[in-house]
mmCIF file of C-alpha atoms in Angstrom:
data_model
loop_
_atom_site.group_PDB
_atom_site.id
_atom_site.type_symbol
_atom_site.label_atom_id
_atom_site.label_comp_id
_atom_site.label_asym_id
_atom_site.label_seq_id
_atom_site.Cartn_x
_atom_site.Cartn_y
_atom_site.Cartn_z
ATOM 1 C CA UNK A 1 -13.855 -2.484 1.077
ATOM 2 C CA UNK A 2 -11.662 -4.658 3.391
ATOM 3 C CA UNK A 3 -11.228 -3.228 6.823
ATOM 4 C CA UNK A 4 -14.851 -1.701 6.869
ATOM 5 C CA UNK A 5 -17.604 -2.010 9.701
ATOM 6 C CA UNK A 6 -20.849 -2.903 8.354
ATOM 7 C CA UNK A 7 -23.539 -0.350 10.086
ATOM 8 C CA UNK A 8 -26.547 -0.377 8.238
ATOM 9 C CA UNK A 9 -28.120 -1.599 4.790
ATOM 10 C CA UNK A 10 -30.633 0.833 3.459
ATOM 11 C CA UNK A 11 -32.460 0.469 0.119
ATOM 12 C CA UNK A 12 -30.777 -2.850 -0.512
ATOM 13 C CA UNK A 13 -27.077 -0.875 -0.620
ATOM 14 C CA UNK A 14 -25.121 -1.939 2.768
ATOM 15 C CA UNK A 15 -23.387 1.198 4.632
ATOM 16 C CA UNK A 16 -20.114 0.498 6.348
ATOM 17 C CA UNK A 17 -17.290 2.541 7.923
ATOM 18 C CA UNK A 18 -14.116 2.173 7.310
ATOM 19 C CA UNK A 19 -11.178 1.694 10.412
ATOM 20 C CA UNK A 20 -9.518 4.851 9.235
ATOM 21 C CA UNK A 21 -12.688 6.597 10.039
ATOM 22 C CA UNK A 22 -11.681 6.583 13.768
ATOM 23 C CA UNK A 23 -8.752 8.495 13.480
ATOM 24 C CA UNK A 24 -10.802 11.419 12.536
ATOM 25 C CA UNK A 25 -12.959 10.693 15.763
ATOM 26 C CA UNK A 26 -9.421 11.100 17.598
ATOM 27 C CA UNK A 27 -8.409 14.162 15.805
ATOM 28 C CA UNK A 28 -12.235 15.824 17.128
ATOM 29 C CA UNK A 29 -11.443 14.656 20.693
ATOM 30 C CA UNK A 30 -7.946 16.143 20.295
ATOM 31 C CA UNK A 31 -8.983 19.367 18.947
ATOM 32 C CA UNK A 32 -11.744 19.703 21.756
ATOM 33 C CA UNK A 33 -8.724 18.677 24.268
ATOM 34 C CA UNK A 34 -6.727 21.537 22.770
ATOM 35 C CA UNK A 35 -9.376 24.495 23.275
ATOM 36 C CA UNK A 36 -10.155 23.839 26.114
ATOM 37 C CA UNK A 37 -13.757 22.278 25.510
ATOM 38 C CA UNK A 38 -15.929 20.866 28.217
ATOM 39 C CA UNK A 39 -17.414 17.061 27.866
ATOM 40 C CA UNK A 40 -20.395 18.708 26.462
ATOM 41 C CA UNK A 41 -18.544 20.693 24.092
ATOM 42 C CA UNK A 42 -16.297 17.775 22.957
ATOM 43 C CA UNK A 43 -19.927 16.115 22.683
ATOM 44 C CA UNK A 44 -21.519 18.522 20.500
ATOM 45 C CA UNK A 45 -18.030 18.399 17.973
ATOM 46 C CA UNK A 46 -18.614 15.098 17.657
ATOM 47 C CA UNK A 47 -22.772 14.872 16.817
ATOM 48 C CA UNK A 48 -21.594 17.623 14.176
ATOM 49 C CA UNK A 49 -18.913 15.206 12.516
ATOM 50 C CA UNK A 50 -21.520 12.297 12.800
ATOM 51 C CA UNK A 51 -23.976 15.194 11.246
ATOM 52 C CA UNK A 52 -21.902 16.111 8.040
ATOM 53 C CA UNK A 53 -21.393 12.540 7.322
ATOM 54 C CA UNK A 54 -24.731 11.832 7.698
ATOM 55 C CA UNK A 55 -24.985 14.433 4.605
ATOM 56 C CA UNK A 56 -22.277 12.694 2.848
ATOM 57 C CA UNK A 57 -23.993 9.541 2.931
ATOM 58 C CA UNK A 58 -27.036 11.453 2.121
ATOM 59 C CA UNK A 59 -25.098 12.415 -0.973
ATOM 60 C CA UNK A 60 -23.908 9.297 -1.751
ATOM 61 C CA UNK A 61 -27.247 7.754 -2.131
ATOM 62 C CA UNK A 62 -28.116 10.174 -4.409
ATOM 63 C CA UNK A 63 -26.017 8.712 -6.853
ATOM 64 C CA UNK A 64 -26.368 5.470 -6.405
ATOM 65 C CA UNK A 65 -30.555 5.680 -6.384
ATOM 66 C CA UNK A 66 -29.989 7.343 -9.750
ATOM 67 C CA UNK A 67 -27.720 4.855 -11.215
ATOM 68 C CA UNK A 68 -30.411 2.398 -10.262
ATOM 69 C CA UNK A 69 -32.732 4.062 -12.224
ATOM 70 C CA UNK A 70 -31.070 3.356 -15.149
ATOM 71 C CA UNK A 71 -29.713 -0.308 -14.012
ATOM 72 C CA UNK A 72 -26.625 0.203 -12.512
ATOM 73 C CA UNK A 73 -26.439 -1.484 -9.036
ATOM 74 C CA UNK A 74 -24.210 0.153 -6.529
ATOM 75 C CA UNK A 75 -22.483 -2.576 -4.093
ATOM 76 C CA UNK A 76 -21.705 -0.853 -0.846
ATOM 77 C CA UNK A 77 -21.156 2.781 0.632
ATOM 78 C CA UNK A 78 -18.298 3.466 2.385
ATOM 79 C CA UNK A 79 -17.485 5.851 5.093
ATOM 80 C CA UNK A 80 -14.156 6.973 4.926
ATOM 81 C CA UNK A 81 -12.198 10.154 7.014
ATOM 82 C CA UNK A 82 -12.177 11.903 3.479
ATOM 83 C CA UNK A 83 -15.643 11.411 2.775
ATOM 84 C CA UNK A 84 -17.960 8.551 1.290
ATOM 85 C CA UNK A 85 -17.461 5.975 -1.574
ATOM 86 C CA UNK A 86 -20.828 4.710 -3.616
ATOM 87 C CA UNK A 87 -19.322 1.597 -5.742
ATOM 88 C CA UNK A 88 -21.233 1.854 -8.504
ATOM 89 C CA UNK A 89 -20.769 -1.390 -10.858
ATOM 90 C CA UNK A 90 -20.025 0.918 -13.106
ATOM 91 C CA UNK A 91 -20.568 4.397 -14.913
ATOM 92 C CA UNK A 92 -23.599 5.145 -17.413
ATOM 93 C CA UNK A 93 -21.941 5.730 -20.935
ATOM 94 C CA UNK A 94 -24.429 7.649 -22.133
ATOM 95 C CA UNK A 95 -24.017 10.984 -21.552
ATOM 96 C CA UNK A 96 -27.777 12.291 -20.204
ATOM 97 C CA UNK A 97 -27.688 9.279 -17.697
ATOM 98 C CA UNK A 98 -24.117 10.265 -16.408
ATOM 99 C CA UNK A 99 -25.213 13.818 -15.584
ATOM 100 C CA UNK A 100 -27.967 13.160 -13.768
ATOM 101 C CA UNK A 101 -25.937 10.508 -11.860
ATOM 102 C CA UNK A 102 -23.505 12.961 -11.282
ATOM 103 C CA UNK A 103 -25.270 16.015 -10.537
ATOM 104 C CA UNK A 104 -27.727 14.256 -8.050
ATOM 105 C CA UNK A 105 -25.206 13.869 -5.079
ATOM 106 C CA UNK A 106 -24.947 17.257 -4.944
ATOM 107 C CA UNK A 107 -28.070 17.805 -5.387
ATOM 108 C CA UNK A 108 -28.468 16.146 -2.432
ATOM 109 C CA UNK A 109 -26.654 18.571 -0.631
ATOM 110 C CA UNK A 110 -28.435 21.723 -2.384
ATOM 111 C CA UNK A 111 -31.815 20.419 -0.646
ATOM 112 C CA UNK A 112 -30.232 20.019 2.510
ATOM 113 C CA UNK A 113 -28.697 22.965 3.162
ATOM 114 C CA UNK A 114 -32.137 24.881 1.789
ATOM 115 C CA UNK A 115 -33.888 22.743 4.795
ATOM 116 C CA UNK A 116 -31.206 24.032 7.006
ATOM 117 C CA UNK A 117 -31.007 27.682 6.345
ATOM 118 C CA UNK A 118 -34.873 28.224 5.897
ATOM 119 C CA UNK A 119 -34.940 26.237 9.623
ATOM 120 C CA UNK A 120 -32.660 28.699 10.889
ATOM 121 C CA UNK A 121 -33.839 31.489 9.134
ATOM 122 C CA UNK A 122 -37.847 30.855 10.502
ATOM 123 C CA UNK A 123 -36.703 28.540 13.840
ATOM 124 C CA UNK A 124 -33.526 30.153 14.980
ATOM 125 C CA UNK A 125 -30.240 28.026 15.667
ATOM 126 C CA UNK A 126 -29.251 25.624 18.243
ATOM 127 C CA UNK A 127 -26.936 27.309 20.300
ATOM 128 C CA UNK A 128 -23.708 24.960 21.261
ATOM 129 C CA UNK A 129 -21.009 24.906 24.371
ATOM 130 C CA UNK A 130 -17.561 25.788 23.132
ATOM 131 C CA UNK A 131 -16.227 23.140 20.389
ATOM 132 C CA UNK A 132 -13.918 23.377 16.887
ATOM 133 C CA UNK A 133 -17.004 23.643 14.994
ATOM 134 C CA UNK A 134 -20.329 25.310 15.813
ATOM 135 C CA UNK A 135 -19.633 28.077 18.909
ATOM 136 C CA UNK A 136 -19.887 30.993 16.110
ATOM 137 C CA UNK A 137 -22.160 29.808 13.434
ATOM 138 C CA UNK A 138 -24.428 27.537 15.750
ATOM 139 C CA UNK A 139 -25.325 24.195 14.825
ATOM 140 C CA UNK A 140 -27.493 23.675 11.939
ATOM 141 C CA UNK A 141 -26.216 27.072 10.241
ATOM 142 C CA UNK A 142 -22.616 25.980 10.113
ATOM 143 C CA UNK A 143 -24.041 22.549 8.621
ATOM 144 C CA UNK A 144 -25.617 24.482 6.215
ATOM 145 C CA UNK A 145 -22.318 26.021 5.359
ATOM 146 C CA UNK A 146 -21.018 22.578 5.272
ATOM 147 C CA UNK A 147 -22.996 21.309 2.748
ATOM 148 C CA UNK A 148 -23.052 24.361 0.058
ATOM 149 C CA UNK A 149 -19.025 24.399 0.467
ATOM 150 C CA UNK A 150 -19.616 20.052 -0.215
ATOM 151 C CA UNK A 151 -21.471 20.957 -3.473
ATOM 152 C CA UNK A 152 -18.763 24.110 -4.282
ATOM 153 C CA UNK A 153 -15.873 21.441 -4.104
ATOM 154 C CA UNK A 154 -17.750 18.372 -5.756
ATOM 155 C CA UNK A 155 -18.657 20.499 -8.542
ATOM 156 C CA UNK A 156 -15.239 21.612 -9.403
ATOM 157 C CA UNK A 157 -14.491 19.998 -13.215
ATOM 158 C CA UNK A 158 -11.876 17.716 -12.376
ATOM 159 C CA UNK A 159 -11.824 13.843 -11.696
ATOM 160 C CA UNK A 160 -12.506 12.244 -9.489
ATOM 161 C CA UNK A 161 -15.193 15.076 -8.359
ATOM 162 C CA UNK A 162 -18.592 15.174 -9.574
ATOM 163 C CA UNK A 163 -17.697 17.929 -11.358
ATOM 164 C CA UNK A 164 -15.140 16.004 -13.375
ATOM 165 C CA UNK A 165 -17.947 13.988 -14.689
ATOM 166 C CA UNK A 166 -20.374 16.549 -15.320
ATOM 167 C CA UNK A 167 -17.511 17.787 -17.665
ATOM 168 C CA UNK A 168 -17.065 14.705 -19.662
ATOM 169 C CA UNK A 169 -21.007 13.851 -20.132
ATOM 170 C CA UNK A 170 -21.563 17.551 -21.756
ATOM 171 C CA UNK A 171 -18.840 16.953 -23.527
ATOM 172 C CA UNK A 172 -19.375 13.464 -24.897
ATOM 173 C CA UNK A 173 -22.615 14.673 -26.409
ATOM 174 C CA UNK A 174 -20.418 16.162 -28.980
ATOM 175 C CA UNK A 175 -17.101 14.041 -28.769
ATOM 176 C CA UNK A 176 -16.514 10.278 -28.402
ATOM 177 C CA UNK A 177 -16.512 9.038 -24.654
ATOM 178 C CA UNK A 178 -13.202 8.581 -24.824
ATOM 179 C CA UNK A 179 -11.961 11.644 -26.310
ATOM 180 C CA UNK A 180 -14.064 13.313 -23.817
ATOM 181 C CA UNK A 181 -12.762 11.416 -20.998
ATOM 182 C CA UNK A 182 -9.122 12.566 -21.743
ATOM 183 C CA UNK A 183 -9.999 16.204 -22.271
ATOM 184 C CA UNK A 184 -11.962 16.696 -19.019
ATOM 185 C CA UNK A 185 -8.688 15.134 -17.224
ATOM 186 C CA UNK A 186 -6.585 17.743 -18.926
ATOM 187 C CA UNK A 187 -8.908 20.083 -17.660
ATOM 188 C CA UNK A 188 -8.620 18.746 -14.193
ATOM 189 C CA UNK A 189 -5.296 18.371 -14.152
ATOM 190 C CA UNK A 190 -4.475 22.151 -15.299
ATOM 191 C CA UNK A 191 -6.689 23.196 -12.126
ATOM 192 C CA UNK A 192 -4.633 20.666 -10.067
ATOM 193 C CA UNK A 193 -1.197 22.271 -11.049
ATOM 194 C CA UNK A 194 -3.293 25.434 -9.922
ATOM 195 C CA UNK A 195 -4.182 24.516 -6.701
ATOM 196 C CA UNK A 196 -1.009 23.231 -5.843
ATOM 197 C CA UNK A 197 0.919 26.902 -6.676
ATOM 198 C CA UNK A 198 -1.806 28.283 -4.913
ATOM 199 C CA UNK A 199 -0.993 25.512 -2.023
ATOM 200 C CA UNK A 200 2.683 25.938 -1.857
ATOM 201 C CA UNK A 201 2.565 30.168 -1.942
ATOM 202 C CA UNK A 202 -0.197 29.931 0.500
ATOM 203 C CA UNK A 203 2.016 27.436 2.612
ATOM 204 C CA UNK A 204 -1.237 25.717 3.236
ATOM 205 C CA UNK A 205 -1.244 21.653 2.915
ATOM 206 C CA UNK A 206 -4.592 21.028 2.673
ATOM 207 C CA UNK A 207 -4.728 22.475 -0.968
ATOM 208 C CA UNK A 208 -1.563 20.842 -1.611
ATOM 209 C CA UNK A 209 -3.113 17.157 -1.072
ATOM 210 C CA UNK A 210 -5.781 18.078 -2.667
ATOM 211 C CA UNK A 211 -3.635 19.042 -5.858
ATOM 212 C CA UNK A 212 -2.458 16.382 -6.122
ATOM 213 C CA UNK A 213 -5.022 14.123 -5.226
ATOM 214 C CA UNK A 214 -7.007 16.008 -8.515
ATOM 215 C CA UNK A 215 -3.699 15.403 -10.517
ATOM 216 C CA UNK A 216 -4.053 12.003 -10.240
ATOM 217 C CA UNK A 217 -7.751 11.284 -10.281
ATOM 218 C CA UNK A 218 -7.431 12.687 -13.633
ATOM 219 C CA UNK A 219 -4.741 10.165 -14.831
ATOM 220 C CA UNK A 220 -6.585 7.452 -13.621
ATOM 221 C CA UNK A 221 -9.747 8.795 -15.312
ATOM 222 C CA UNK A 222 -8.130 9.131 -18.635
ATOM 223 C CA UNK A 223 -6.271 5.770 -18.129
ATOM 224 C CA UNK A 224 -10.103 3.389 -17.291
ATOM 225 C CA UNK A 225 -11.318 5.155 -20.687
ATOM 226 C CA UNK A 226 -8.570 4.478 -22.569
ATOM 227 C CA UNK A 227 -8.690 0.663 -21.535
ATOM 228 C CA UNK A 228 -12.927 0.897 -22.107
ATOM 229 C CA UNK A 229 -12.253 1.996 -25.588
ATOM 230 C CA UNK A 230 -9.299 -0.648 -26.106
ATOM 231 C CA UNK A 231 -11.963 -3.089 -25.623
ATOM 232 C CA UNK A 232 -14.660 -1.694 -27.154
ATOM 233 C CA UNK A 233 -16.060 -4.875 -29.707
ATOM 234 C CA UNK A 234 -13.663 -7.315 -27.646
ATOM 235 C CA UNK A 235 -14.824 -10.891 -26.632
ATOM 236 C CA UNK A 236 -13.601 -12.991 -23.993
ATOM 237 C CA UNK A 237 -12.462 -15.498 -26.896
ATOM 238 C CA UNK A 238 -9.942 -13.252 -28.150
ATOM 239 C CA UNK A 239 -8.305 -12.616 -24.675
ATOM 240 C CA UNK A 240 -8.837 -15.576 -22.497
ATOM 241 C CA UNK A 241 -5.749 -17.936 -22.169
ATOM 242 C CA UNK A 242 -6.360 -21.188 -23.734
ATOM 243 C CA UNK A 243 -2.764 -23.110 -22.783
ATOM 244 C CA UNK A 244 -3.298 -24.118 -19.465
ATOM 245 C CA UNK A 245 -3.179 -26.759 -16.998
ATOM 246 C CA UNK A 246 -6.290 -29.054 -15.912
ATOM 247 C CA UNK A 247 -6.335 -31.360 -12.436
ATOM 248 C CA UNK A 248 -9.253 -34.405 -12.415
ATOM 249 C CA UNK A 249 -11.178 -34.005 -9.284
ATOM 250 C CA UNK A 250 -9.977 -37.037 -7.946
ATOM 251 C CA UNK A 251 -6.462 -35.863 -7.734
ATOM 252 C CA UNK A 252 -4.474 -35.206 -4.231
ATOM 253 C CA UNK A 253 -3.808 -32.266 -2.441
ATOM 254 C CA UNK A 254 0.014 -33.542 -2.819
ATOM 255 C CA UNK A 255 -0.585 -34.091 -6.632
ATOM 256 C CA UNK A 256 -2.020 -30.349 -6.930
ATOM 257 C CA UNK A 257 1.436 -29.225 -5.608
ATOM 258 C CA UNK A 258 3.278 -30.715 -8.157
ATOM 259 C CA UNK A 259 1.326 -29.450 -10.978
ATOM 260 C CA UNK A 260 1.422 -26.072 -9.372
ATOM 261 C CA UNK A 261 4.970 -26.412 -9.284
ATOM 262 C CA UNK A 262 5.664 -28.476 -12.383
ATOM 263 C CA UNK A 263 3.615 -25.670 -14.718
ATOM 264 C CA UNK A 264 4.166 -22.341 -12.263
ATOM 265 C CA UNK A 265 0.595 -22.178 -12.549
ATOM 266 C CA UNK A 266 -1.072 -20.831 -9.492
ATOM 267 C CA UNK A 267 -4.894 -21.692 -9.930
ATOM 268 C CA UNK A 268 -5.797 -24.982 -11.622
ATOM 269 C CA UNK A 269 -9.249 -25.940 -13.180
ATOM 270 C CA UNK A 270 -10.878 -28.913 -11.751
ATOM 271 C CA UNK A 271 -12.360 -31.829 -14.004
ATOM 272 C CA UNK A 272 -13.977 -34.582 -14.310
ATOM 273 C CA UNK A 273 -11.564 -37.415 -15.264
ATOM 274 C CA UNK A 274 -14.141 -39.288 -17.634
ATOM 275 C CA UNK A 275 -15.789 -36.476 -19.488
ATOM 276 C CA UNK A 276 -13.383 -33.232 -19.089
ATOM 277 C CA UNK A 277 -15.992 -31.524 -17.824
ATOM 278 C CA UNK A 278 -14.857 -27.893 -15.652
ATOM 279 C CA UNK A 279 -16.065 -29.240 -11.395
ATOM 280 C CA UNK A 280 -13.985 -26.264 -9.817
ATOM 281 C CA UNK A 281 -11.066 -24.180 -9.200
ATOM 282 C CA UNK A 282 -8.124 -25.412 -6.993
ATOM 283 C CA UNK A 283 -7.293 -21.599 -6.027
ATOM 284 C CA UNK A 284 -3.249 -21.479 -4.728
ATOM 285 C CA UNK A 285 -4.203 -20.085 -1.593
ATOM 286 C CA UNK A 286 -6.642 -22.914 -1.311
ATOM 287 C CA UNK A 287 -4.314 -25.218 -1.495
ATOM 288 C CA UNK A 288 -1.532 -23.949 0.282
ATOM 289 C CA UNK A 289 -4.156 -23.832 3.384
ATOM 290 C CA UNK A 290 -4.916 -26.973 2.971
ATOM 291 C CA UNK A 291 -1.808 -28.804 2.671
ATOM 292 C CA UNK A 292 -1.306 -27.176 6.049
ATOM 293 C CA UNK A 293 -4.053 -28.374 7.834
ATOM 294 C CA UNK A 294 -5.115 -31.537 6.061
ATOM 295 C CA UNK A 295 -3.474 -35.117 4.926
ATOM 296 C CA UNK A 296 -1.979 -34.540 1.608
ATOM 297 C CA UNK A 297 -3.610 -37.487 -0.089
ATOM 298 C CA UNK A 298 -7.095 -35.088 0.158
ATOM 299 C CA UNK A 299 -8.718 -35.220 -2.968
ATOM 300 C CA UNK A 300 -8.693 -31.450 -4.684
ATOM 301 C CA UNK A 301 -12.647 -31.903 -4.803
ATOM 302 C CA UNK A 302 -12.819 -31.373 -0.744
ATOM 303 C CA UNK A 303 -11.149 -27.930 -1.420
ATOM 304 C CA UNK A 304 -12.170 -26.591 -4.727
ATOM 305 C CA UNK A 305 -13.947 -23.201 -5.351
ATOM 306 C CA UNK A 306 -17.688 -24.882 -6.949
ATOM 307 C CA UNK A 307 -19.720 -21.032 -6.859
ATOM 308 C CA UNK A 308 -17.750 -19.177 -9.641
ATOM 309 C CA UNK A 309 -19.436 -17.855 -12.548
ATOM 310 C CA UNK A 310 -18.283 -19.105 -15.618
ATOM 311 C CA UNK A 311 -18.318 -16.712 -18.800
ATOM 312 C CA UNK A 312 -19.070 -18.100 -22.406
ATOM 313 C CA UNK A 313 -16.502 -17.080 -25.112
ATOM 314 C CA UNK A 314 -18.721 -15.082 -26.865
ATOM 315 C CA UNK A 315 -19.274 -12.492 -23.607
ATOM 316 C CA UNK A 316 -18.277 -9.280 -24.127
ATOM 317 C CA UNK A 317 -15.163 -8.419 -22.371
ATOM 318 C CA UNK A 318 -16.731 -4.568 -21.137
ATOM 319 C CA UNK A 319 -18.992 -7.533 -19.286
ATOM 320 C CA UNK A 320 -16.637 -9.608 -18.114
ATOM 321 C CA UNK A 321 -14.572 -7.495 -16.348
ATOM 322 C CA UNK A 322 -17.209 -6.245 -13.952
ATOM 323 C CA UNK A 323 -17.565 -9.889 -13.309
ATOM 324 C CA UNK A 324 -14.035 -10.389 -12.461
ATOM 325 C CA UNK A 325 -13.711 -7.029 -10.411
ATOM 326 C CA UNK A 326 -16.821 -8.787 -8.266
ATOM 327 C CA UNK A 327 -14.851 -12.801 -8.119
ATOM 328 C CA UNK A 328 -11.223 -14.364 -7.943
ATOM 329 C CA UNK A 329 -8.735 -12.644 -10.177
ATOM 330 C CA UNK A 330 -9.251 -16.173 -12.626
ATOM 331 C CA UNK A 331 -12.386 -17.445 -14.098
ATOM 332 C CA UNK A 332 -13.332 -20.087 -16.203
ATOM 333 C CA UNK A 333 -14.534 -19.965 -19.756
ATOM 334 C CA UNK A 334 -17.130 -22.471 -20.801
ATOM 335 C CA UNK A 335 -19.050 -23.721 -24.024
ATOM 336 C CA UNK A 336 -22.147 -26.115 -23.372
ATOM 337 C CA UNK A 337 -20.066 -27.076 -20.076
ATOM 338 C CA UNK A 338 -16.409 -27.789 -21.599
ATOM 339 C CA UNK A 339 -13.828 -26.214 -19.705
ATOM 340 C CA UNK A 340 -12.384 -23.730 -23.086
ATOM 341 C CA UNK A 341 -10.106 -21.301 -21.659
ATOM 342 C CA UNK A 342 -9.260 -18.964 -18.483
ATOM 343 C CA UNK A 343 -9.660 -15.285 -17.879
ATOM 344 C CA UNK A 344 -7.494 -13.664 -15.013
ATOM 345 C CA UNK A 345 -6.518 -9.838 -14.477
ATOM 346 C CA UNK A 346 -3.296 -10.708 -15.882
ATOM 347 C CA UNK A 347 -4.741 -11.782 -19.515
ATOM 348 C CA UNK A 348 -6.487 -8.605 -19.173
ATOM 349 C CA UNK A 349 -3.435 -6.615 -18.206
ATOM 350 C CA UNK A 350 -1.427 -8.145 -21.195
ATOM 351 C CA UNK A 351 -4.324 -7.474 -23.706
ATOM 352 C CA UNK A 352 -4.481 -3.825 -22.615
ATOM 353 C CA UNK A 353 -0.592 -3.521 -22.857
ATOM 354 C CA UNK A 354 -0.749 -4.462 -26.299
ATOM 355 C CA UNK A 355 -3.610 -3.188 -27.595
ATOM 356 C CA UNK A 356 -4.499 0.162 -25.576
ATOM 357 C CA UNK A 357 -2.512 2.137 -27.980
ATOM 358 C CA UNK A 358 -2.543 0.272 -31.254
ATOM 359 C CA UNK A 359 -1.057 1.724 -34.549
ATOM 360 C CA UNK A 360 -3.770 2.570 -37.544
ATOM 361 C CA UNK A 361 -4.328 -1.458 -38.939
ATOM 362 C CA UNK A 362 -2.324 -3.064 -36.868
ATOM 363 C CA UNK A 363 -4.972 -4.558 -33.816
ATOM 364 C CA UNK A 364 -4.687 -8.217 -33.867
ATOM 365 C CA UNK A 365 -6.601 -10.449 -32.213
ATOM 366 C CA UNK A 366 -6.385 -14.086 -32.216
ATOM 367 C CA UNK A 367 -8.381 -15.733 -34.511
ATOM 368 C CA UNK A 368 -11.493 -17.695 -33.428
ATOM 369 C CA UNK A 369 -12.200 -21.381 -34.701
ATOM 370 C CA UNK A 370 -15.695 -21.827 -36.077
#
């Protein structure tokens, strides 16, 4: 996630916190300033924040150890004001493997707060100076606390929670993925128009951005399985874009421009002059940097993206988009090393548009040429 802090890697998944994080480390210090609390004090407020998200990354790793159990890699953690991100690849479809991914962040937090109370329940608590956070409860009691209201709130049914996806796996044993996707969201989305009544005769805002942030997890939900299920059997033949514009690798920086102007293309594939061959990608923001700093007569080779993947025709698209979510917004499309066709976000986009909702017999798809 761009403007995150890389702090740690554990079990091959690299931790980072994100900028916004520090705001919340402002908000401690100014709520400590406010009552009054010593150094000390302020001190303690902030080992307890550092605490809890300890948990939460605790919990995060809980899914993303489970995912990897059934072959899912997770790319990074994230640390955020608002909690932790684990970006999973993706979501198990089936729907055993997406409860136990689901349920085992919380879970997470069930065993944690069990440590906790039986600690202070056989130990005693760690009393604390005067702070926002632990002066009644103590320390590790009021973490406790923390953590059973962190499993109460990820367990609601409603996306993007935990609970939201508990909902659909139990459900998609009996309905299609899909179908089950969309009622869950309902679901959620009834308890978000809930919670924000509740917020607004309450006159609390915390509920309120919550209610909505529920509202619209749920659309978005409903929306990715919608688009899964649109391309469902779909190969990256019948979307890629196969009128395009090619540059030999020989070319200059200055003839680049002109193609890029000439054919309001913004990315063009590289090639070898003689056999056609795909070298590279010319990416526009590539070039543009380049034409800055370097004499136009440089040929495209010196600038050209050489590490993409390349996807054959015949990958699935469910595939291919991971791949593109991971790379440049373009890729190229090979057969035994002929440059074929290009896949971007937009072919994608244009696909979904017109085929997310298709009448009964009337998908098209272009037809292939054996």
């Amino acid at each position: 996630m761009k403007g995150s802090l890389r702090i740690a890697r554990l079990f091959g998944i690299d931790v980072a916190i994100h900028w916004t994080f520090l705001l919340l480390v402002v908000y401690v210090v100014f709520l400590s300033t406010r009552q009054q609390a010593s150094l000390a004090g302020t001190l303690v407020a902030l080992a307890f924040i550092g605490g809890v998200f300890t948990c939460v990354v605790l919990h995060e790793f809980g899914h993303a150890l489970t995912a990897r159990a059934f072959g899912v890699k997770t790319r990074h953690i994230t640390i955020l004001p608002i909690g932790g991100v684990a970006a999973l690849e993706r979501m198990p479809t089936k729907p055993g493997q997406e409860l136990l991914v689901a349920v085992a962040g919380p879970a997470v937090n069930v065993v944690i707060a069990a440590v906790l109370l039986a600690g202070v329940l056989l130990v005693g608590d760690v009393k604390t100076p005067q702070n926002p956070f632990t002066q009644s409860t103590g320390f590790f009691g009021m973490l406790a606390l923390v953590n059973i209201a962190l499993v109460v709130f990820n367990m609601l049914p409603a996306f993007p929670m935990d609970g939201g996806r508990v909902l659909r796996a139990l459900l998609a044993f009996r309905l299609e993925y899909a179908r089950a996707t969309r009622v869950a969201a309902m679901v959620g989305r009834v308890m978000a128009v809930g919670l924000l009544v509740w917020g607004v005769m309450a006159g609390n805002p915390v509920l309120m951005i919550i209610a909505v942030f529920v509202y619209m997890g749920g659309g978005a939900e409903a929306a990715a399985a919608t688009q899964r299920a649109a391309m469902q059997g779909t190969l990256v033949g019948d979307v890629m874009q196969t009128s395009f514009r090619t540059i030999p690798s020989e070319a200059s920086l200055a003839e680049a421009a002109d193609a890029v102007i000439a054919s309001s293309q913004r990315d063009l594939p590289v090639v070898d002059a003689y056999s056609g061959r795909f070298e590279g990608l010319l990416r526009h923001d590539d070039l543009a940097g380049a034409l800055s700093s370097l004499d136009a007569g440089t040929p495209v080779s010196s600038v050209m993206q050489t590490n993409l993947p390349t996807l054959p025709p015949d990958t699935p698209m469910l595939d291919a988009i991971e791949v593109l979510r991971l790379n440049p917004p373009v890729l190229p499309v090979t057969h035994a090393g002929d440059l074929v066709g290009m896949l971007s976000v937009g072919n994608v986009n244009e696909f979904l548009l017109l085929h997310a909702t298709p009448r009964p017999g009337q998908r098209i798809r272009r037809s292939r040429e054996d």
